[in-house]
mmCIF file of C-alpha atoms in Angstrom:
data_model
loop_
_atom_site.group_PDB
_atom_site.id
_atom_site.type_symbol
_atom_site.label_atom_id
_atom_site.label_comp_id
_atom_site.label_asym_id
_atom_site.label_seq_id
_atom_site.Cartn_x
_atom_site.Cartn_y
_atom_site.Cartn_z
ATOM 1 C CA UNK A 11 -6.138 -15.052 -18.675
ATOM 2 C CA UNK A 12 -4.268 -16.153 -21.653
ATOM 3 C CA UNK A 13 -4.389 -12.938 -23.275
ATOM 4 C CA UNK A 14 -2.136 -11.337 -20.200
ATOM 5 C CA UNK A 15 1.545 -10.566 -21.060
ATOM 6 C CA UNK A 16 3.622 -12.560 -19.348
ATOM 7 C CA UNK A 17 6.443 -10.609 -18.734
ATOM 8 C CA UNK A 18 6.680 -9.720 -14.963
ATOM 9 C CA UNK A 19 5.889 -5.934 -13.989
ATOM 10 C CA UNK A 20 9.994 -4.637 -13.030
ATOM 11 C CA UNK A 21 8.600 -1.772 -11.559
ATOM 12 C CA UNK A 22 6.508 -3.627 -9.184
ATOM 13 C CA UNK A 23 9.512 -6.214 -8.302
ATOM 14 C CA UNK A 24 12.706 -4.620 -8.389
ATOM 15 C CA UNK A 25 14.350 -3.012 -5.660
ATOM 16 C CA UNK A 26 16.190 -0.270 -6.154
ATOM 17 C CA UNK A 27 20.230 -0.693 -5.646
ATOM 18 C CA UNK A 28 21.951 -0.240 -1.970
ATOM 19 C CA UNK A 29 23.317 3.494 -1.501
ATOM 20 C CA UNK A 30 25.585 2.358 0.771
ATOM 21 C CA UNK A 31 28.695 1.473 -1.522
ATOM 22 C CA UNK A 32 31.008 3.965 -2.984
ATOM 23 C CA UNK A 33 30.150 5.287 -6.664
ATOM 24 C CA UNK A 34 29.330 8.832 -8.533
ATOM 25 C CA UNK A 35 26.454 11.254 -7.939
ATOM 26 C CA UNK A 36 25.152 13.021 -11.618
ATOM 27 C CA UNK A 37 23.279 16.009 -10.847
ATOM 28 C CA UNK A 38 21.675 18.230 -13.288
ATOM 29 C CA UNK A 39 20.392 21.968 -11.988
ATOM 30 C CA UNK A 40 17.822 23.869 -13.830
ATOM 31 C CA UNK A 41 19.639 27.238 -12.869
ATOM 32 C CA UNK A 42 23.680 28.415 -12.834
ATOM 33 C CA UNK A 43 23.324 29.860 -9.831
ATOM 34 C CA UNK A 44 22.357 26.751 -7.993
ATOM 35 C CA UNK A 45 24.619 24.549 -9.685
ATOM 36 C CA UNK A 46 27.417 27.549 -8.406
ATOM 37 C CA UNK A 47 26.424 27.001 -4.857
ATOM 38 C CA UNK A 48 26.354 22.904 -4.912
ATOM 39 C CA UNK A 49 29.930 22.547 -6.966
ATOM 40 C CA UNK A 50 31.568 25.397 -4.210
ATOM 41 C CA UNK A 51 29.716 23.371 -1.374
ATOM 42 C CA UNK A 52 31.342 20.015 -2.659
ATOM 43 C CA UNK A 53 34.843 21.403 -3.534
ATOM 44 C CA UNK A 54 34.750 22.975 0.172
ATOM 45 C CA UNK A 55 34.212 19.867 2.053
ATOM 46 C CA UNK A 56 36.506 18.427 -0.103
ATOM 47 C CA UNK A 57 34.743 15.912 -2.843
ATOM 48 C CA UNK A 58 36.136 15.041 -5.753
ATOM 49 C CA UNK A 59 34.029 16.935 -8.108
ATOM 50 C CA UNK A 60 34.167 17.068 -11.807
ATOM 51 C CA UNK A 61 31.924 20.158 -13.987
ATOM 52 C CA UNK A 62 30.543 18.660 -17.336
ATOM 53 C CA UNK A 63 29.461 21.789 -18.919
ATOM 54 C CA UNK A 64 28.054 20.218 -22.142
ATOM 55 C CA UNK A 65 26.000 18.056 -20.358
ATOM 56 C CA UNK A 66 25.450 20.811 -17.482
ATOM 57 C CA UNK A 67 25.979 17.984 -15.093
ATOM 58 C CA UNK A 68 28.216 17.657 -12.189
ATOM 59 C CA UNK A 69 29.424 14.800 -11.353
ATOM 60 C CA UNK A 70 31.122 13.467 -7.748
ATOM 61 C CA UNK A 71 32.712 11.350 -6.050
ATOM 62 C CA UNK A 72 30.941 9.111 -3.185
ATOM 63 C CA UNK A 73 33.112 7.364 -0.563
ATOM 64 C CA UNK A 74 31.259 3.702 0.819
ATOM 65 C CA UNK A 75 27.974 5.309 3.213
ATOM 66 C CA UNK A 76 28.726 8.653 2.736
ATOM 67 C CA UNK A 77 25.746 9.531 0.231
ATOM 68 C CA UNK A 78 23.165 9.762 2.972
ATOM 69 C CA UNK A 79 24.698 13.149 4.810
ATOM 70 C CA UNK A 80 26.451 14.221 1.031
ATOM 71 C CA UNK A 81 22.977 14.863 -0.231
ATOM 72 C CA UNK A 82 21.646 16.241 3.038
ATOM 73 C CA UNK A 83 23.924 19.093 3.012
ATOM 74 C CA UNK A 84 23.232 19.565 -0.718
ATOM 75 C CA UNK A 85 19.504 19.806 -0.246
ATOM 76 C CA UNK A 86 20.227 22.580 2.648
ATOM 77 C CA UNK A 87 22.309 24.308 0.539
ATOM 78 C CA UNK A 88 19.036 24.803 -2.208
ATOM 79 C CA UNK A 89 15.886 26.579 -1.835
ATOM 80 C CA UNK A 90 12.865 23.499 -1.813
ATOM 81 C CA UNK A 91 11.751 24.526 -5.593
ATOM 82 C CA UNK A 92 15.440 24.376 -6.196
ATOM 83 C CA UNK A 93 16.129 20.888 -4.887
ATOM 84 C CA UNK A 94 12.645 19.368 -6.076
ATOM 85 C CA UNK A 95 14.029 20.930 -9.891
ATOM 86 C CA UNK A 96 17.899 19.222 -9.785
ATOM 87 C CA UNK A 97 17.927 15.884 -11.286
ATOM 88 C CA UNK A 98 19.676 13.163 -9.568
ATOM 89 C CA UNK A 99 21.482 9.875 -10.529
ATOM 90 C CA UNK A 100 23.445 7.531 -8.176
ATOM 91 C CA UNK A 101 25.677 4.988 -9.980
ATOM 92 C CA UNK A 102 27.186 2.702 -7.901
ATOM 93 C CA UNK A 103 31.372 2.129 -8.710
ATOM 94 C CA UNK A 104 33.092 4.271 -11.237
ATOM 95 C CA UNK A 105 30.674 3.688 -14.288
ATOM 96 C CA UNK A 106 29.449 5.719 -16.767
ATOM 97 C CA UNK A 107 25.317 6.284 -16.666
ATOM 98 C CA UNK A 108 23.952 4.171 -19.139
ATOM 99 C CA UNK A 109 20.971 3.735 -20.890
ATOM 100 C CA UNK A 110 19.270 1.704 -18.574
ATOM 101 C CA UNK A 111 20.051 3.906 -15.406
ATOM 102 C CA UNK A 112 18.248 6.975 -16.532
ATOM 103 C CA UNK A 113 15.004 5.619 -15.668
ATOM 104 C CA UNK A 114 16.208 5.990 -12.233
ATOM 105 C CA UNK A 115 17.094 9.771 -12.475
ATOM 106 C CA UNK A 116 14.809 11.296 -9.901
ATOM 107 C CA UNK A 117 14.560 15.076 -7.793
ATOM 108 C CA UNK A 118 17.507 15.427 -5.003
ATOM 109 C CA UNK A 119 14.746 16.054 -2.423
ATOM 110 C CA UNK A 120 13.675 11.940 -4.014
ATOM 111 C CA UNK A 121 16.796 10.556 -3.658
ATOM 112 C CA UNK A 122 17.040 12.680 0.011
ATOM 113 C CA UNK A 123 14.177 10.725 1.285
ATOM 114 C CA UNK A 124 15.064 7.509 -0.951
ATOM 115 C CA UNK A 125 18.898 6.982 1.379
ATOM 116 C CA UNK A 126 16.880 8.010 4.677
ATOM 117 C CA UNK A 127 14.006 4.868 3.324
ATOM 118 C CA UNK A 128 17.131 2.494 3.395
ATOM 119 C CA UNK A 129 15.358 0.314 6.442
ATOM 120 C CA UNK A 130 12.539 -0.147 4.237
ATOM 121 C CA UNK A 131 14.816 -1.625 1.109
ATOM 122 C CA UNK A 132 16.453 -3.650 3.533
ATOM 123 C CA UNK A 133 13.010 -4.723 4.970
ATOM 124 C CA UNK A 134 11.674 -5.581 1.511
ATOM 125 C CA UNK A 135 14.972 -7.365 0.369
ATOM 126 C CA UNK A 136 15.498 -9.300 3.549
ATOM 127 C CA UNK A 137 11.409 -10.455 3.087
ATOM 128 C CA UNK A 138 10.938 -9.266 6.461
ATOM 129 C CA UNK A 139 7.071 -8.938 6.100
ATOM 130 C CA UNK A 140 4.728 -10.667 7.927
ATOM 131 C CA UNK A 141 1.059 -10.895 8.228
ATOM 132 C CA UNK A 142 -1.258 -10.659 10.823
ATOM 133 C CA UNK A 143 -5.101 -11.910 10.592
ATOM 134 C CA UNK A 144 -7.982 -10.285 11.788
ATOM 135 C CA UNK A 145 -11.411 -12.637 11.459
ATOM 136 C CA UNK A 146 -14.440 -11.284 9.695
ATOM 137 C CA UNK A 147 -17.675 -13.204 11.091
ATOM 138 C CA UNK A 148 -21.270 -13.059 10.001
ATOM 139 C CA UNK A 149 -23.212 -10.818 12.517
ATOM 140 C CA UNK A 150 -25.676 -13.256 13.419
ATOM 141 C CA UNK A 151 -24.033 -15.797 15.129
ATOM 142 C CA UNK A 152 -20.190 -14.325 15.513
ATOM 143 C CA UNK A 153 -18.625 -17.694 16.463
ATOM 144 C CA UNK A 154 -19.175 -18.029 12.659
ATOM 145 C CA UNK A 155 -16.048 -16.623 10.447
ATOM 146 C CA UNK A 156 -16.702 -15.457 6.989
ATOM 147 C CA UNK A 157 -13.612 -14.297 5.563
ATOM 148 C CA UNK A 158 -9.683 -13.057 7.620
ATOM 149 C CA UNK A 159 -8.017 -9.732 6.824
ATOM 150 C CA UNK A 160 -4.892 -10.169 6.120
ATOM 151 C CA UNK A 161 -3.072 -7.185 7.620
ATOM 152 C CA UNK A 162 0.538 -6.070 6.536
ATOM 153 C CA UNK A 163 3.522 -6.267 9.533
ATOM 154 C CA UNK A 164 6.779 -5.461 9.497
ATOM 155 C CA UNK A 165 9.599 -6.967 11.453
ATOM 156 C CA UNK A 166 12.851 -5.609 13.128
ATOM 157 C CA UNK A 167 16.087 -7.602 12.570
ATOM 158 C CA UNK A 168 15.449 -8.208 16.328
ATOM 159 C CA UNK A 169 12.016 -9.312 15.699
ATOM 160 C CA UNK A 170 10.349 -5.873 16.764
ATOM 161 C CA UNK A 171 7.131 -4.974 14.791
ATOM 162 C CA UNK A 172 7.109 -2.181 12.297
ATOM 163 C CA UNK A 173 3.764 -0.778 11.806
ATOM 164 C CA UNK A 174 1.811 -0.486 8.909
ATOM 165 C CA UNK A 175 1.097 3.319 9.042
ATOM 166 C CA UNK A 176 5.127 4.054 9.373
ATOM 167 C CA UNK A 177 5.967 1.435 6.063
ATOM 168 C CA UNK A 178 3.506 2.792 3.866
ATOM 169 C CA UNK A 179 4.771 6.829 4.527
ATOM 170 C CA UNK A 180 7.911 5.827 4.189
ATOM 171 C CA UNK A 181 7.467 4.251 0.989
ATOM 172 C CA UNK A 182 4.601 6.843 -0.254
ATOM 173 C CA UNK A 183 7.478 9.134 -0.161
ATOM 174 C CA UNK A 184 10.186 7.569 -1.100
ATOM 175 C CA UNK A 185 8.388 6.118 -4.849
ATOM 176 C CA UNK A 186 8.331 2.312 -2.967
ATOM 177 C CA UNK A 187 4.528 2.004 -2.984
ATOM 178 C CA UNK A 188 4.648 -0.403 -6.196
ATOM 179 C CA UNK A 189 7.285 -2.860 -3.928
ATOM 180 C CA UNK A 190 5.458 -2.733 -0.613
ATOM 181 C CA UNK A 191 2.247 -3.338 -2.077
ATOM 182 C CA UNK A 192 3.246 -6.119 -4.196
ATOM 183 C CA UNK A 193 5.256 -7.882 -1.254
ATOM 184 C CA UNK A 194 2.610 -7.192 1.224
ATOM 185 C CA UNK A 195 0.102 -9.068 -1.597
ATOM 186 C CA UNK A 196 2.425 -12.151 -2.042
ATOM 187 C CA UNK A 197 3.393 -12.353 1.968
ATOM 188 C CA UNK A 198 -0.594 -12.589 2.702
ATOM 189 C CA UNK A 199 -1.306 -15.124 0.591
ATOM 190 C CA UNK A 200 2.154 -17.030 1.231
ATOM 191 C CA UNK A 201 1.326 -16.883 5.286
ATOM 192 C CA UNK A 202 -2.865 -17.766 4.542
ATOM 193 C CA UNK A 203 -1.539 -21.265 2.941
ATOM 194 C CA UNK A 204 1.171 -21.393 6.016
ATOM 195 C CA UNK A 205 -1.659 -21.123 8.479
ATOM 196 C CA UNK A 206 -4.421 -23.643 6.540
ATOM 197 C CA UNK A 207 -7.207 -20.801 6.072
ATOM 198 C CA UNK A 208 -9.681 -22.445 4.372
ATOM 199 C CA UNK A 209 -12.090 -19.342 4.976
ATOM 200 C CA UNK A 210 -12.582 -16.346 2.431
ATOM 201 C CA UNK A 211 -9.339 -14.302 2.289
ATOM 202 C CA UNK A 212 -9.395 -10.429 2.005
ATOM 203 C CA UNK A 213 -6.285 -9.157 0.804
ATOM 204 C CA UNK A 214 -5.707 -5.132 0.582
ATOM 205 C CA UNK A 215 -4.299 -3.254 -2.089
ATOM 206 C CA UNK A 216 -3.586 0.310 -3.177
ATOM 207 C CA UNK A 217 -4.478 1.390 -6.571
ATOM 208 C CA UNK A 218 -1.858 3.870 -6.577
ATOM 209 C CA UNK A 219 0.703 1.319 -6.350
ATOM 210 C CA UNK A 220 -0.265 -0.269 -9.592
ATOM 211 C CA UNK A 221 0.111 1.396 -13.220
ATOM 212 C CA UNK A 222 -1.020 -1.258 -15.455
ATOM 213 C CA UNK A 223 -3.349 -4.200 -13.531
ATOM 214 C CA UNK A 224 -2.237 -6.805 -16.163
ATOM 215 C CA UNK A 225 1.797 -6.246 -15.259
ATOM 216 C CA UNK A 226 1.362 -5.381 -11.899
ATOM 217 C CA UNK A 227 -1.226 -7.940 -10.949
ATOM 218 C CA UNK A 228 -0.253 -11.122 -12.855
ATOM 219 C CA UNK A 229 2.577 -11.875 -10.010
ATOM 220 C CA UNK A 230 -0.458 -12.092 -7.241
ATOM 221 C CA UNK A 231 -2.622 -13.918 -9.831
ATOM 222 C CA UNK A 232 -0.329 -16.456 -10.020
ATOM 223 C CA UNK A 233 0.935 -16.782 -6.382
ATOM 224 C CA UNK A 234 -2.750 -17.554 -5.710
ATOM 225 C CA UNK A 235 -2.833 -20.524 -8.584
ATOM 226 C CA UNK A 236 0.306 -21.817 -7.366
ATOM 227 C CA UNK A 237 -1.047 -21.727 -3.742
ATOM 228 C CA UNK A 238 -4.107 -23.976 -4.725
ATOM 229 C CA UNK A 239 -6.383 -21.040 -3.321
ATOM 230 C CA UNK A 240 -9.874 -20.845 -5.406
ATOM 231 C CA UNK A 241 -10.544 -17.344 -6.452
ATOM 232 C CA UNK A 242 -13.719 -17.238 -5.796
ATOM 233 C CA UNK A 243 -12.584 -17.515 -1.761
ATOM 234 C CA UNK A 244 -9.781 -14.239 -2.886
ATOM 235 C CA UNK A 245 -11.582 -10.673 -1.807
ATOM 236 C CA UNK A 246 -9.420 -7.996 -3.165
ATOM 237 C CA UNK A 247 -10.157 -4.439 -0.806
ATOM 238 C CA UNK A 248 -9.189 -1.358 -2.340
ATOM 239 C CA UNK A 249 -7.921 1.262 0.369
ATOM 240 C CA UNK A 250 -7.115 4.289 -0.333
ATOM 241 C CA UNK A 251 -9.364 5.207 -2.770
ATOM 242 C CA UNK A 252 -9.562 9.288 -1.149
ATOM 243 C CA UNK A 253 -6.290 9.427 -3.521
ATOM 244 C CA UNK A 254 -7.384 7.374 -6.245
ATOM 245 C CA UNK A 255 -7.953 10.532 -8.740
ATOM 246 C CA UNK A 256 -8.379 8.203 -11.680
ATOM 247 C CA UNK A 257 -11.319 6.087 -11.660
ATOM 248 C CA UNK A 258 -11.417 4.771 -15.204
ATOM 249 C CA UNK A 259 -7.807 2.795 -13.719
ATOM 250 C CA UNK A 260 -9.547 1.926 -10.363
ATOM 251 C CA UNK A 261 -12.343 0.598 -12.757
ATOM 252 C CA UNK A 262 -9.766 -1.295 -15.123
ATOM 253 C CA UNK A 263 -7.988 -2.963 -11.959
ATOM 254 C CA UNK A 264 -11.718 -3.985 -10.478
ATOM 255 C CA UNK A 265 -12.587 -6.027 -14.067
ATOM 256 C CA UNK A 266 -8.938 -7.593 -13.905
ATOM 257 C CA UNK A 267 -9.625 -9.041 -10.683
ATOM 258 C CA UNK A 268 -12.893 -10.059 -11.695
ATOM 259 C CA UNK A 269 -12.232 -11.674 -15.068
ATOM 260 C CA UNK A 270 -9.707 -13.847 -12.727
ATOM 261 C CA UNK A 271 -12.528 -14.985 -10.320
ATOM 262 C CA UNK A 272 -12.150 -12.671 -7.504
ATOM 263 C CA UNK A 273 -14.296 -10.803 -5.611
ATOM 264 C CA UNK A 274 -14.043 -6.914 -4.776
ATOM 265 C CA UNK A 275 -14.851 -4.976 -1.715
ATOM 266 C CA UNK A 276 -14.311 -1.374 -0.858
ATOM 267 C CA UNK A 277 -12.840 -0.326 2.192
ATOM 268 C CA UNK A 278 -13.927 2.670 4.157
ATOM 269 C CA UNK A 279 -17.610 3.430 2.625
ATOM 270 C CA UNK A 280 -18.671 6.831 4.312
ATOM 271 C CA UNK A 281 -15.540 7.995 5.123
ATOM 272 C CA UNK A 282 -15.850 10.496 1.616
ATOM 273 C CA UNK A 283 -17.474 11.166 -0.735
ATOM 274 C CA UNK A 284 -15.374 9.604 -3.284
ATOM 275 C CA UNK A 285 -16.470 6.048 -1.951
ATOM 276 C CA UNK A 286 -19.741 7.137 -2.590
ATOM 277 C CA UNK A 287 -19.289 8.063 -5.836
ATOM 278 C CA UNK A 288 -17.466 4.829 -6.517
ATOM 279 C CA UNK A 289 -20.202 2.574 -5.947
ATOM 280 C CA UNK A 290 -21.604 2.642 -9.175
ATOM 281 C CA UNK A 291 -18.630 3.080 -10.985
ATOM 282 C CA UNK A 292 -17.386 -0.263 -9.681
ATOM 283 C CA UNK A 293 -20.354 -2.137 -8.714
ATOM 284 C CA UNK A 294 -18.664 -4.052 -5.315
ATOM 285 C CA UNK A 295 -19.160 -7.415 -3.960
ATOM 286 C CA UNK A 296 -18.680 -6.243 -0.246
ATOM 287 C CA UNK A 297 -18.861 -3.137 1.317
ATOM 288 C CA UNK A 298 -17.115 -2.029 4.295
ATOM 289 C CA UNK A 299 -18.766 0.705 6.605
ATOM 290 C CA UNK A 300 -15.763 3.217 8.010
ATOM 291 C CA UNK A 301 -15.122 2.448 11.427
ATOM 292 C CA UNK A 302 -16.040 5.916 12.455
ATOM 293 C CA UNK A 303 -19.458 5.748 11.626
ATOM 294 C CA UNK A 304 -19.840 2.777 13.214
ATOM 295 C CA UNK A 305 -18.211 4.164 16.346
ATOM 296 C CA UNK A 306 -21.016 4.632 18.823
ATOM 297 C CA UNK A 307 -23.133 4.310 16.135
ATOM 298 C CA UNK A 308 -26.059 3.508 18.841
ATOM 299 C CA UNK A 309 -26.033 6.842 20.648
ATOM 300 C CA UNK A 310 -25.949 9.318 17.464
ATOM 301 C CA UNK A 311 -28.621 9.420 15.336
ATOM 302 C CA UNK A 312 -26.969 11.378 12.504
ATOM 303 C CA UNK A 313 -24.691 8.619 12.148
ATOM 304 C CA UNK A 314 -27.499 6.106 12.859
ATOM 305 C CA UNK A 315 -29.333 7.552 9.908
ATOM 306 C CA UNK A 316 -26.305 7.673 7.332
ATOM 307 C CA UNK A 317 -25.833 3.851 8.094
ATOM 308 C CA UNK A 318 -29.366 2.866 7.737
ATOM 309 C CA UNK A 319 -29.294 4.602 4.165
ATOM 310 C CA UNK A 320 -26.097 2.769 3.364
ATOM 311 C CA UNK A 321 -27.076 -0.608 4.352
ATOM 312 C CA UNK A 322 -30.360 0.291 2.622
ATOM 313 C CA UNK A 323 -28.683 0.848 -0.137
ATOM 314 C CA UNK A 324 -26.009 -1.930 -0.417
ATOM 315 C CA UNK A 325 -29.368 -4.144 0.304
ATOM 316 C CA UNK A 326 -30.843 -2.941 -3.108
ATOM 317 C CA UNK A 327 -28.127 -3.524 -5.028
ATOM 318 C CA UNK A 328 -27.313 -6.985 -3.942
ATOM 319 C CA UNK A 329 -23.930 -6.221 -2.612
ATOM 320 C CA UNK A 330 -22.997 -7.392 1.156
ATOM 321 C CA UNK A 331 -21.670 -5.424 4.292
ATOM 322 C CA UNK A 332 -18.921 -5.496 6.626
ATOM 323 C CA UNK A 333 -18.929 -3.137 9.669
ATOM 324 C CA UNK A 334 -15.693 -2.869 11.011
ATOM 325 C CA UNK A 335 -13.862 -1.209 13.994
ATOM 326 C CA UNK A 336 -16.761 -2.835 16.534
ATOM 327 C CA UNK A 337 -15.550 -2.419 19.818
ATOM 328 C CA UNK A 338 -18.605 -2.421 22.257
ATOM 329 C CA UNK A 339 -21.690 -4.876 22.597
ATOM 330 C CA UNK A 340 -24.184 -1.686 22.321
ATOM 331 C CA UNK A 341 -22.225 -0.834 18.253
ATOM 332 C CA UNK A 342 -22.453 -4.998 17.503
ATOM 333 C CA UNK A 343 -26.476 -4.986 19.044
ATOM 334 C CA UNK A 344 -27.232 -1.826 16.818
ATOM 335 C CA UNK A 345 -25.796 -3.529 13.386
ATOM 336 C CA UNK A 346 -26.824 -6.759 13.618
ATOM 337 C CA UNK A 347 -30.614 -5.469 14.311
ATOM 338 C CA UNK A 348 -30.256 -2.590 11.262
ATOM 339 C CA UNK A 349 -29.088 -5.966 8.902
ATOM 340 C CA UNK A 350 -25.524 -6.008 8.223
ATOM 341 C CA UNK A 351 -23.869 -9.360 7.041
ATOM 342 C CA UNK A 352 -20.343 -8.987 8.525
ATOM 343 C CA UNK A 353 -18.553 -7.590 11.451
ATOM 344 C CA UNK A 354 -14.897 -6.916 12.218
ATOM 345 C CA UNK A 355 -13.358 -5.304 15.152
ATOM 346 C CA UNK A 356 -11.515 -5.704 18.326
ATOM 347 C CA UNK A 357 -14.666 -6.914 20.417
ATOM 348 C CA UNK A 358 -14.189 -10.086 18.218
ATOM 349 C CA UNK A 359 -10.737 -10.333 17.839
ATOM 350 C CA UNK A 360 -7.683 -8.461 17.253
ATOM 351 C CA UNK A 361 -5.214 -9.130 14.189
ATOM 352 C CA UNK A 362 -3.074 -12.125 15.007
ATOM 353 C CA UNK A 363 -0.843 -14.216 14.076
ATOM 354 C CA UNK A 364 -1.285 -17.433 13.905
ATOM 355 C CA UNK A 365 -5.356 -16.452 12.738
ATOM 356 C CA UNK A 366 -7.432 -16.434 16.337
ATOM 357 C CA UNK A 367 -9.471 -19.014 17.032
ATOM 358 C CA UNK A 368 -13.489 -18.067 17.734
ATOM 359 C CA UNK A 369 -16.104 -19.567 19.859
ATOM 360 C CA UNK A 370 -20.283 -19.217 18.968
ATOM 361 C CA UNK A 371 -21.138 -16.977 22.061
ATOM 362 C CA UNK A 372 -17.792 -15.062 23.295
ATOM 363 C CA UNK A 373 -19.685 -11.613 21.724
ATOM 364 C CA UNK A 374 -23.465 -12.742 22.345
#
């Protein structure tokens, strides 16, 4: 590791400022026309506007919460090709832009979704993640636990769960991927130490969220180190992988993990082709079976046959198998006899927190 930078990855860790205080909106439109229509929208409700023609930029005025609905009505004022094509900058107070704020620039149908993602900045800022636990155990004897899934939560001022599905759209589309991910990372492993896990650990991340593994990964590295967890107990799962395009970075990612110790597993095998294809490309420790092959897995032979070649498979190369999403007796029965390692699913617990406790025959 000692040939790692070890300057931390800002894209990964910063937030991006509160739109809620008063400053200037810069927008630049590719047309005349459409900068027309936006400078005679603002002047008629009434902003303070100011026309830079040799920087074709217009520049105005934002009272303290008002950029939300400002940029709402601007975007409804343009045609979509229109608003994805004007370039946006917020600058909080009554600054110029400088050099470091034009990283930021960004579409007007970005920064749109950006002030509506505001929850999810305050989540992130406030550290109002959480993590929930869901036990992995070996198939023969399920009062056994191999490894906990650490599952991303998110939590309400009021305590009310946020779900995962509704954090990770909001932040697909609002370019926060690289913060959730990383928080989500450093809140599992914070929460394993909190709870004493002394099992394996599988911890998921999304390769789209990270642009250069030795930047964007060093942070989790060394939140593990400083948490006394070995690596070799640290199972990194790649999700996601359907919109992974680029496998040579999937593949770079995979040997950064592994150089530090970890293990790898990939999420979701069957559910596409891709994961397929990914097998050899980045030669797994752990494979996890979709959940909807395995779902009445007894009763259909197509799927029964496309499991059997995949555990086949994974037993030939020497990696091990997870089923998840297990939810019936008949599903655990059929596994267990066609030789899968691991199972996961609600018929052996659901994801908790604190971790759920097992005993040897609950599932038998």
């Amino acid at each position: 590791m000692s040939d790692t930078p070890t300057r931390p990855c800002d894209r990964c860790q910063t937030l991006p400022s509160s739109a809620e205080g008063a400053g200037r909106l810069f927008l630049w439109s590719p047309v005349g026309h459409a900068q027309g229509r936006l400078v005679s929208l603002l002047r008629e409700t009434r902003h303070e506007v100011q026309v830079r023609a040799e920087a074709q930029c217009v520049a105005v005025w934002v009272p303290e919460a008002a950029l939300s609905p400002l940029v709402s009505s601007l975007v409804a004022a343009l045609s979509q090709e229109e608003a994805r094509a004007t370039r946006v900058l917020f600058v909080p107070g009554a600054a110029e832009p400088g050099l470091g704020d034009y990283p930021r620039v960004g579409s007007l149908q970005r920064l749109v979704t950006r002030t509506r993602a505001g929850w999810l900045v305050d989540l992130l800022a406030e550290q109002r993640l959480t993590t929930h636990f869901q036990p992995i155990v070996h198939a023969r004897d399920t009062g056994r636990i191999f490894a906990h899934e650490a599952l991303m939560r998110g939590l309400e001022p009021d305590g009310a769960l946020v779900s995962p599905g509704r954090m990770m759209q909001t932040a697909r589309d609002a370019d926060l991927l690289f913060q959730l991910d990383l928080a989500a990372r450093t809140t599992a492993i914070r929460q394993a130490v909190r709870h004493g896990l002394d099992t394996h650990l599988f911890v998921n991340f999304t390769p789209t969220a990270i642009y250069d593994a030795s930047y964007c990964l060093r942070s989790t590295v060394e939140a593990i180190h400083a948490a006394g967890i070995e690596p070799r107990r640290v199972v990194f799962e790649i999700i996601e992988t359907d919109q992974t395009a680029d496998a040579e970075h999937l593949r770079a990612i995979v040997d950064f993990y592994r150089k530090a110790g970890f293990q790898v597993a990939l999420d979701d095998l069957g559910a596409g082709f891709s994961s397929l294809n990914l097998i050899h490309r980045l030669r797994p420790d752990i494979i996890k079976l979709d959940m909807e092959l395995v779902r009445d897995v007894h009763l259909d032979p197509y799927k029964g046959s496309i499991v059997e070649k995949l555990l086949e498979i994974a037993r030939t190369l020497g990696i091990r198998t997870v089923a998840e999403g297990i939810e019936t007796h008949e599903e655990l029965h059929w596994v267990r006899a066609h030789g899968v390692d691991f199972v996961q699913g609600y018929l052996i617990a659901k994801p908790q927190s604190p971790p759920v406790g097992l005993t040897p025959t609950f599932v038998e």
